[in-house]
Amino acid sequence: GAVVSQHPSWVICKSGTSVKIECRSLDFQATTMFWYRQFPKQSLMLMATSNEGSKATYEQGVEKDKFLINHASLTLSTLTVTSAHPEDSSFYICSAAGTSGSLEQYFGPGTRLTVT
Amino acid sequence: KNQVEQSPQSLIILEGKNCTLQCNYTVSPFSNLRWYKQDTGRGPVSLTIMTFSENTKSNGRYTATLDADTKQSSLHITASQLSDSASYICVVSPISGGYNKLIFGAGTRLAVHP
């Protein structure tokens, strides 16, 4: 099956700093990538949808200036959490959808962010 | 009110036993319904995807059913194994919002004990 990787798998940063998380589709081209956030024992919440070469579409309540998303190629999307605060500590998961209208959405292994 | 509700919230079964997880949804109209398995600290892995016109879909020991009239789906796990311990998430994709828009249930935490 298709593989999606994330890097790093976990990161600890100090309050006020920025953190970049990478999401890569390893063996297929992803026209669309999604970024989710998951708090403990809660469901995944969609943060934004990004299409290669265009601006990301953010869900209501998600600050686009705080969560910067770049989808520069068909295999890479990045999420930068700017000026991180402890309340941004969460599990961030990306997913990628292939081309040709496939229903399948492949999820990465997630990145655990802890802001101290 | 959540658009996708799952029950039970958690479940403990003995290895080798069968179990059935439930999903009720209000999303309508919808394009497809999915079941994912999520291990702790990992991303979800797809088990089944059913379009609105399908009634059942199997993947090994996992069998999903869908009743679009009652807006219910179930995931049946046969002959459970210790590795089945995980969260199982029901996900519905509404027709509006694009084919990749997903609405997640809160999941059922399954623990399989020896």
mmCIF file of C-alpha atoms in Angstrom, chain A residues 14 18 21 28 38 40 54 69 71 82 100:
data_model
loop_
_atom_site.group_PDB
_atom_site.id
_atom_site.type_symbol
_atom_site.label_atom_id
_atom_site.label_comp_id
_atom_site.label_asym_id
_atom_site.label_seq_id
_atom_site.Cartn_x
_atom_site.Cartn_y
_atom_site.Cartn_z
ATOM 1 C CA LYS A 14 10.119 25.933 24.136
ATOM 2 C CA SER A 18 8.512 27.655 15.797
ATOM 3 C CA ILE A 21 6.706 19.143 10.592
ATOM 4 C CA PHE A 28 2.880 8.037 -4.928
ATOM 5 C CA GLN A 38 -5.622 14.911 17.798
ATOM 6 C CA PRO A 40 -5.618 12.622 23.960
ATOM 7 C CA SER A 54 -1.918 26.539 -4.136
ATOM 8 C CA ILE A 69 1.181 25.063 5.496
ATOM 9 C CA HIS A 71 2.626 22.085 -0.304
ATOM 10 C CA THR A 82 4.715 29.453 14.748
ATOM 11 C CA SER A 100 -7.530 10.073 -10.151
#
